[in-house]
CSV table of C-alpha atoms and ligand atoms in Angstrom, one decimal:
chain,number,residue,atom,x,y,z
A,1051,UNK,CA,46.8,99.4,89.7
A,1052,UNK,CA,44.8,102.0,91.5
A,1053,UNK,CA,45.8,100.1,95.0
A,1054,UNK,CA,49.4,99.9,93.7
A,1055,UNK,CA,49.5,103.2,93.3
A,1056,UNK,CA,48.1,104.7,95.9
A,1057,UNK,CA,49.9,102.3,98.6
A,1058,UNK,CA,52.8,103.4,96.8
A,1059,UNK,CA,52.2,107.2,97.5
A,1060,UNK,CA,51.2,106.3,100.9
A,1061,UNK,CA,54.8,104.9,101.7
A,1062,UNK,CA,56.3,107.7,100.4
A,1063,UNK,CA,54.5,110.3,102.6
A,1064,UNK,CA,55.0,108.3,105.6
A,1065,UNK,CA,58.9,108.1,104.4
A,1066,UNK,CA,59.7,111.7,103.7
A,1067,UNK,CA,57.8,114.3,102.9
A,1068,UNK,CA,60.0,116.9,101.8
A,1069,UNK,CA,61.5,114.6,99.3
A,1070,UNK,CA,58.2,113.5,98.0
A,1071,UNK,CA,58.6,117.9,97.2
A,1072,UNK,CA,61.8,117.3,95.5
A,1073,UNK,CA,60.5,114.2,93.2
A,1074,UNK,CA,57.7,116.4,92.5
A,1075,UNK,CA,59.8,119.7,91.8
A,1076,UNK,CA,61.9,117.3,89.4
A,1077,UNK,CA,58.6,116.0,87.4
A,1078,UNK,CA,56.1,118.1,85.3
A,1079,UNK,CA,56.0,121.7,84.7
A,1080,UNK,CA,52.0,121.4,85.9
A,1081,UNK,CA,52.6,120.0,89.2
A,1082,UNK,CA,56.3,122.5,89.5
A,1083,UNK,CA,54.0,125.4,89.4
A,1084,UNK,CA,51.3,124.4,92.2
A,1085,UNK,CA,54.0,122.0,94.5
A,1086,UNK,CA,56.7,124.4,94.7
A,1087,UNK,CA,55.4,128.2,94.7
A,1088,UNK,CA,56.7,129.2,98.5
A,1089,UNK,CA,54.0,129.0,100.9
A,1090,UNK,CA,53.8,132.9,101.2
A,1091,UNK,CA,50.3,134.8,101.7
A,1092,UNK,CA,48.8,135.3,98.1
A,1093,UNK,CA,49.7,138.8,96.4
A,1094,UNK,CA,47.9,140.4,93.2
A,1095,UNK,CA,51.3,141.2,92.2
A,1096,UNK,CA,54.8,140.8,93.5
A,1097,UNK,CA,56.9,142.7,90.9
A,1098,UNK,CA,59.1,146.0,92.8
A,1099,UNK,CA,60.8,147.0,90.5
A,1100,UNK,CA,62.2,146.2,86.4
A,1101,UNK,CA,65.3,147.6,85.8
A,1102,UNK,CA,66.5,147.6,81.7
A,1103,UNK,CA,70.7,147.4,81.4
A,1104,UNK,CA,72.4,148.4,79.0
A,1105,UNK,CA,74.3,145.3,77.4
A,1106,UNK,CA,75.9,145.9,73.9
A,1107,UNK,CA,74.9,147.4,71.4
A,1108,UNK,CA,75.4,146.6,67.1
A,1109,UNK,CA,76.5,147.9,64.2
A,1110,UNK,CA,74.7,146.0,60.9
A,1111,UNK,CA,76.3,147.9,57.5
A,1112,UNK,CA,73.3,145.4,55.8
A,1113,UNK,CA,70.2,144.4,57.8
A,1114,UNK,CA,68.3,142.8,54.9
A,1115,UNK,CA,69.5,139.3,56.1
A,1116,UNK,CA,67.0,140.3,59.1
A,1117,UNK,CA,64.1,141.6,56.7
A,1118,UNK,CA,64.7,139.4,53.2
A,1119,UNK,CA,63.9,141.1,50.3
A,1120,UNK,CA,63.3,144.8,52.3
A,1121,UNK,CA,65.8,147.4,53.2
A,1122,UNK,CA,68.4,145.8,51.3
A,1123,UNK,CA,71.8,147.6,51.6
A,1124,UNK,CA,70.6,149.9,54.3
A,1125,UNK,CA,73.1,150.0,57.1
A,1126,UNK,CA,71.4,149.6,61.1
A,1127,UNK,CA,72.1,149.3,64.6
A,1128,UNK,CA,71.0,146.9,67.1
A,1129,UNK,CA,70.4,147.6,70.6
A,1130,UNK,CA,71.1,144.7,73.4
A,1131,UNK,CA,69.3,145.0,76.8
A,1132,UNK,CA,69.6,142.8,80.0
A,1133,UNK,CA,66.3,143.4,82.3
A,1134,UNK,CA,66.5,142.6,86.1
A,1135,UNK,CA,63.0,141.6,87.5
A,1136,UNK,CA,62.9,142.7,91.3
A,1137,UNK,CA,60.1,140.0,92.9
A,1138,UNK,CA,58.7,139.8,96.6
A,1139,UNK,CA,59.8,135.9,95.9
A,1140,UNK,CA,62.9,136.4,94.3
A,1141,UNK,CA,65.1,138.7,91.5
A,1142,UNK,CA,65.3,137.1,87.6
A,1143,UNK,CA,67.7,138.1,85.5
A,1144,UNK,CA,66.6,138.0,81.7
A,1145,UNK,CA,69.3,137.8,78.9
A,1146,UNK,CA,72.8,138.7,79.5
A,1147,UNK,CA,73.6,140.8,76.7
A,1148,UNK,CA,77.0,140.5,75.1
A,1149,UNK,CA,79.8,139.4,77.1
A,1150,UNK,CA,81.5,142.0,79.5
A,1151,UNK,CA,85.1,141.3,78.1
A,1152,UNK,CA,83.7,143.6,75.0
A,1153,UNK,CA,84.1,146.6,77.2
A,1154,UNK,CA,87.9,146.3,76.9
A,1155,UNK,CA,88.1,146.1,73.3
A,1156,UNK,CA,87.1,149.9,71.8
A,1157,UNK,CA,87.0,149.1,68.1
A,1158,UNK,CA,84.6,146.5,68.6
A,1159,UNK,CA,84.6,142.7,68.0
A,1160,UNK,CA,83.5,141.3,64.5
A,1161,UNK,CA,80.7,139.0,64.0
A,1162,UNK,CA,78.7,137.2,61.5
A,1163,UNK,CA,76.7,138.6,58.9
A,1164,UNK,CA,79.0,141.7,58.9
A,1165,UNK,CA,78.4,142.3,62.2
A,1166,UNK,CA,80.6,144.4,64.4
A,1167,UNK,CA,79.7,144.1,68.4
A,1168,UNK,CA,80.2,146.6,71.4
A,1169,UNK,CA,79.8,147.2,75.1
A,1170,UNK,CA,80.6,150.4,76.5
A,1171,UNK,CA,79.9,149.3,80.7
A,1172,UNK,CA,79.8,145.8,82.1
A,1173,UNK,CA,76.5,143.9,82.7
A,1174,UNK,CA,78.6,143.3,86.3
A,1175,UNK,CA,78.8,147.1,86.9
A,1176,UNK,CA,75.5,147.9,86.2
A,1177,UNK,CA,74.3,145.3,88.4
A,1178,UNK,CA,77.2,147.0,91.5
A,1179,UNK,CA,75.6,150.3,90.5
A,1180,UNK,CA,71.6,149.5,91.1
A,1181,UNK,CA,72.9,147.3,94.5
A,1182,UNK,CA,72.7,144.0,93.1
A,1183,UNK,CA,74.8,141.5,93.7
A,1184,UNK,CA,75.7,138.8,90.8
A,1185,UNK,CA,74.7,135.9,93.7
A,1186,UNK,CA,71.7,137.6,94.6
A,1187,UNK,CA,70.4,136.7,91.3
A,1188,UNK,CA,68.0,134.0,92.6
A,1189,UNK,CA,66.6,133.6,88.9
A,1190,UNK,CA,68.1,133.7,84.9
A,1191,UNK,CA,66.4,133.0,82.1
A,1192,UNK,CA,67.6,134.0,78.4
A,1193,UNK,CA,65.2,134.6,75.5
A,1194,UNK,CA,67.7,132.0,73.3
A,1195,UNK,CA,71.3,131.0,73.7
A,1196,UNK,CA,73.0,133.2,70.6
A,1197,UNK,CA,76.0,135.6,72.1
A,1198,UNK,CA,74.5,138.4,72.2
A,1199,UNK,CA,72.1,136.9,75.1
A,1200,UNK,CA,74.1,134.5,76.8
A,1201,UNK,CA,77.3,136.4,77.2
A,1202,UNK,CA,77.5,136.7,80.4
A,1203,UNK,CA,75.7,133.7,81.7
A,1204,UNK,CA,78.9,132.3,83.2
A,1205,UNK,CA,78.3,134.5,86.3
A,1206,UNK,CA,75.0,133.1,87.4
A,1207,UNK,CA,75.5,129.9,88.6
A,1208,UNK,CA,74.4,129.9,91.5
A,1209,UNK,CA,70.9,131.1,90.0
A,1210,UNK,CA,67.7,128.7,88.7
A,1211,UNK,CA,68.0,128.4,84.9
A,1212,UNK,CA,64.4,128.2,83.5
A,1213,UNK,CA,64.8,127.1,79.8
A,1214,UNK,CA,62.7,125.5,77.0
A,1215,UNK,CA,63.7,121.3,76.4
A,1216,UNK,CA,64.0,122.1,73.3
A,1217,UNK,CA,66.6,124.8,73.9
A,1218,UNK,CA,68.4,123.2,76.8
A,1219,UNK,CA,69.0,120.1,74.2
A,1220,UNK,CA,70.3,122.3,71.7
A,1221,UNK,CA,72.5,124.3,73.4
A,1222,UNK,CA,74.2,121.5,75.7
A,1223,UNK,CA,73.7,119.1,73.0
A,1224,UNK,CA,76.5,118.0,70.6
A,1225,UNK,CA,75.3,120.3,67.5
A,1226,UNK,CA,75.2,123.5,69.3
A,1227,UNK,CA,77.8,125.0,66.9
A,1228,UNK,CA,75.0,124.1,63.9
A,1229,UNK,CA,72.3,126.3,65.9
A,1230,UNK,CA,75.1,129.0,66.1
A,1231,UNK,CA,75.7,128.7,69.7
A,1232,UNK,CA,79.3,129.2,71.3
A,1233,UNK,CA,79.0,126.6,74.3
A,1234,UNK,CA,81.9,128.6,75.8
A,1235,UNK,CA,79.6,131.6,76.9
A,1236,UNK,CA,77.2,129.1,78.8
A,1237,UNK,CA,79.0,126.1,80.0
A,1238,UNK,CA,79.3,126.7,83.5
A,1239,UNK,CA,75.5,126.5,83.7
A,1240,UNK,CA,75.6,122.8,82.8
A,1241,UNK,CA,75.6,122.3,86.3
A,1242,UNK,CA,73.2,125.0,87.7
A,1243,UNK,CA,69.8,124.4,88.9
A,1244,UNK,CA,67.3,124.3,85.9
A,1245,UNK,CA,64.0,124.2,85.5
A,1246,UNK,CA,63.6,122.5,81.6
A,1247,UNK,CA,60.0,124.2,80.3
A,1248,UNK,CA,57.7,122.9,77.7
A,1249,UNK,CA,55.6,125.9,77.3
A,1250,UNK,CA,54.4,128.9,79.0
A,1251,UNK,CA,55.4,129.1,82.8
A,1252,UNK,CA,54.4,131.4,85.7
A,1253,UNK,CA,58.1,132.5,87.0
A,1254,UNK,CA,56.9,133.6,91.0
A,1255,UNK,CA,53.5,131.7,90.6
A,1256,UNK,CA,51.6,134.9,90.9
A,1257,UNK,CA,51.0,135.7,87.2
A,1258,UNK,CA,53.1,139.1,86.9
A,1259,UNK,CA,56.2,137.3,85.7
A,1260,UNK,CA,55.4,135.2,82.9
A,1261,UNK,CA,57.9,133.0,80.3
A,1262,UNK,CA,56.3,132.4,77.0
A,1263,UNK,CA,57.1,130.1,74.5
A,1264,UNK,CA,58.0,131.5,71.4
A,1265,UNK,CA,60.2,129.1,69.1
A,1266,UNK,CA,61.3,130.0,66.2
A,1267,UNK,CA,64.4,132.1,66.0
A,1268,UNK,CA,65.6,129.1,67.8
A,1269,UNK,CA,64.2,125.9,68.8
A,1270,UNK,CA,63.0,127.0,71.9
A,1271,UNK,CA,63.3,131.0,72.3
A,1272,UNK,CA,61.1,132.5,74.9
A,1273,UNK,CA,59.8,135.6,75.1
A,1274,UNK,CA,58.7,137.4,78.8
A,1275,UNK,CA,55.2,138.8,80.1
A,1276,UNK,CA,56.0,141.1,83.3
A,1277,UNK,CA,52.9,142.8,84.5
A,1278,UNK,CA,54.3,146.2,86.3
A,1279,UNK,CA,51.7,147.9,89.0
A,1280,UNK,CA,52.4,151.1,88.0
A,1281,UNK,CA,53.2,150.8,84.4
A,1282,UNK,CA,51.5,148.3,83.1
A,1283,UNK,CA,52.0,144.8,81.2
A,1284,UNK,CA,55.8,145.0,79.2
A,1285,UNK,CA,56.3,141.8,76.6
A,1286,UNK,CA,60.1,141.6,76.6
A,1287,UNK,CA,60.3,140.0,72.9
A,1288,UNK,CA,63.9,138.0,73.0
A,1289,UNK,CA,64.2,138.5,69.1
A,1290,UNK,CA,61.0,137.1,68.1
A,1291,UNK,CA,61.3,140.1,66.1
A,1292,UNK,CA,64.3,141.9,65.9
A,1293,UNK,CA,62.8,145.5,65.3
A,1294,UNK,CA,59.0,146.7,65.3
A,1295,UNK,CA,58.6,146.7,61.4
A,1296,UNK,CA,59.6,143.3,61.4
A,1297,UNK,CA,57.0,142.7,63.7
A,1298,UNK,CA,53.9,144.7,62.2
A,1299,UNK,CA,55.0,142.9,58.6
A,1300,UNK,CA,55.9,139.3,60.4
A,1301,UNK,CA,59.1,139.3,58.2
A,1302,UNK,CA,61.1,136.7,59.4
A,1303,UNK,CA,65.5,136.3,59.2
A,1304,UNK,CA,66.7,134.1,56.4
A,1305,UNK,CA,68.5,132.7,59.1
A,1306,UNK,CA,66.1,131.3,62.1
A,1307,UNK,CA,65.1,127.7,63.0
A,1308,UNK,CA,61.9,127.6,61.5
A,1309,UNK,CA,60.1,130.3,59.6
A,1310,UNK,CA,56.5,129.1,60.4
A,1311,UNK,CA,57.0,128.8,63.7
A,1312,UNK,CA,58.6,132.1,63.5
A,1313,UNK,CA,55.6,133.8,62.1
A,1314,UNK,CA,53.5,131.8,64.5
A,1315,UNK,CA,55.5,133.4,67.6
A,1316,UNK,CA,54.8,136.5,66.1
A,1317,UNK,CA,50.8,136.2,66.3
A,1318,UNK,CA,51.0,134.3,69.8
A,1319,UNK,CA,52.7,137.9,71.0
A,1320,UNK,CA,50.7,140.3,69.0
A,1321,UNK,CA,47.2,138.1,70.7
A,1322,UNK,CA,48.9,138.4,74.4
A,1323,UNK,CA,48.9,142.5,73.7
A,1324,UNK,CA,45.7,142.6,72.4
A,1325,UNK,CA,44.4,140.8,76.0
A,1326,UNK,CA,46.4,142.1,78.1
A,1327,UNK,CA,47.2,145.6,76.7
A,1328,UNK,CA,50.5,144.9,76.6
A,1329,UNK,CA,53.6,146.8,75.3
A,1330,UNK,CA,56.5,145.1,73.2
A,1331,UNK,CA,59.7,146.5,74.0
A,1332,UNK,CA,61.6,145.0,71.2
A,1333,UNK,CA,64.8,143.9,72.4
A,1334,UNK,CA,66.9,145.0,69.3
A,1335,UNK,CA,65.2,148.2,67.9
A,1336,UNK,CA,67.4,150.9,68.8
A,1337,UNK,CA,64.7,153.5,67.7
A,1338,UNK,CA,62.0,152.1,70.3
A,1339,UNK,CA,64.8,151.6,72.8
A,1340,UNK,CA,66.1,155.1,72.7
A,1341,UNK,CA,62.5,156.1,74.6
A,1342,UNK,CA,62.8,153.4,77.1
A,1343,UNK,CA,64.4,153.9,80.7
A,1344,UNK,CA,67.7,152.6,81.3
A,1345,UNK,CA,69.2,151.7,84.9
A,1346,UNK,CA,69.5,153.0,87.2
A,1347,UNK,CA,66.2,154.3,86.6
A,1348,UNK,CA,63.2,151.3,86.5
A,1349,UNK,CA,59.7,150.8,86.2
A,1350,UNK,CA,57.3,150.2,88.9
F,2404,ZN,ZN1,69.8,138.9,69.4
């Protein structure tokens, strides 16, 4: 078998190399990371610049259904962010916020759980304003696939998607409707590049941009570890939690996937801050997010 094998790789080196590269690419997340990193000289850290977008914004008259059993009745409002990663290797794009036709509608668009949704610029605008253009997005990744992250995926086709298996089967899978996924903000990515993850993966393959799995909320929401020069590590949380007291009391929605894995996700993060001194920006706590800087100023 050995022999076999190894004549077998032999032939395919002498073949082509470069699509030996591509076979690999295709295969395991392992190999993805050390076969296809870009043969560029070794940095300690390649991130320029993160910029945080404004992208929606919530208005919750109950947000017990969040936090069962605590703050029942008490009315709340959600921030939504969209956070462009500038890298030597390449620019990621991290949720999409809700979609850009909400910045036409003034009164807001109804949701679920009482829910009532708005956008006051485009995620498109905001990218114009900082000098990004939507095809120079080499990169997207979402923390999970509801609306209020995927709405503007449409526009990013031409970027690598980098999404958990167990998400991507969800989402383009015939049941999206039963995870509460609206295939219609996301479809156009059914032909995109993508990079399906079974874990943790190391984005630019120098450790400052880093997806980590974090299922729960959904089958296979993700959470993002970007390690700043200047300001230090930033945990981007999806909505592992969806505000900091749910987080510090590991209360978990009525609503997610699966509560133990949930509450799991929860201590994975809280473990990666303890090591790495990390700070959770929180991607729905409007409190936090009020003391965060918003494009076009960024983080170094
Ligand atoms: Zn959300």
């Amino acid at each position: 078998m050995l022999v076999a094998s190894n004549a077998i790789v032999m032939e395919l080196v002498m073949i082509d190399r470069s699509k030996i590269a591509t076979r690999v690419c295709a295969g395991s997340l392992a190999l993805l990371v050390t076969a296809c990193a870009p043969s560029l000289p070794p940095r300690p850290n390649g991130v320029e610049r993160l910029y945080v977008l404004d992208c929606g914004e919530a208005q919750i008259p109950d947000v017990s259904p969040w936090s069962p059993g605590f703050n029942i009745g008490k009315p709340a409002t959600f921030s939504d962010n969209c956070y462009v990663i500038k890298h030597a290797r390449g620019t990621l794009l991290w949720d999409s916020g809700f979609p850009d036709a909400l910045a036409n509608v003034p009164d807001g668009q109804a949701g679920a759980r009482g829910m009532r949704a708005f956008r006051k610029k485009t995620l498109a605008s905001q990218l114009g304003e900082i000098g990004i253009a939507l095809d120079s997005i080499t990169q997207v990744a979402f923390s999970h696939t509801h609306s209020d992250h995927v709405g503007n995926a449409n526009l990013f086709t031409s970027a690598t998607l980098y999404i958990q298996q167990a998400e991507y089967d969800a989402a383009f899978g015939a049941d999206a409707a039963k995870f509460g996924f609206a295939p219609a903000n996301y479809e156009k990515l059914r032909a995109s590049p993508v990079v399906k993850l079974s874990g943790d993966h190391d984005v630019f393959g120098d450790g400052s941009v880093v997806i980590l799995s974090t299922p729960g909320h959904t089958p296979g929401h993700q959470s993002l570890l970007v390690r700043l020069p200047k300001s230090g590590v930033v945990v981007l949380s999806g909505d592992a939690a969806h505000f900091m007291e749910n987080f510090d009391n590991r209360r978990v929605p009525g609503f997610n996937f699966n509560r133990d894995q949930s509450v799991a996700s929860m201590d994975k993060l809280a473990a990666v801050m303890k090591a790495e001194s990390a700070q959770l920006w929180v991607n729905h706590d409007s409190a936090q997010n009020a003391g965060i800087r918003h494009a076009p100023a960024f983080y170094e």
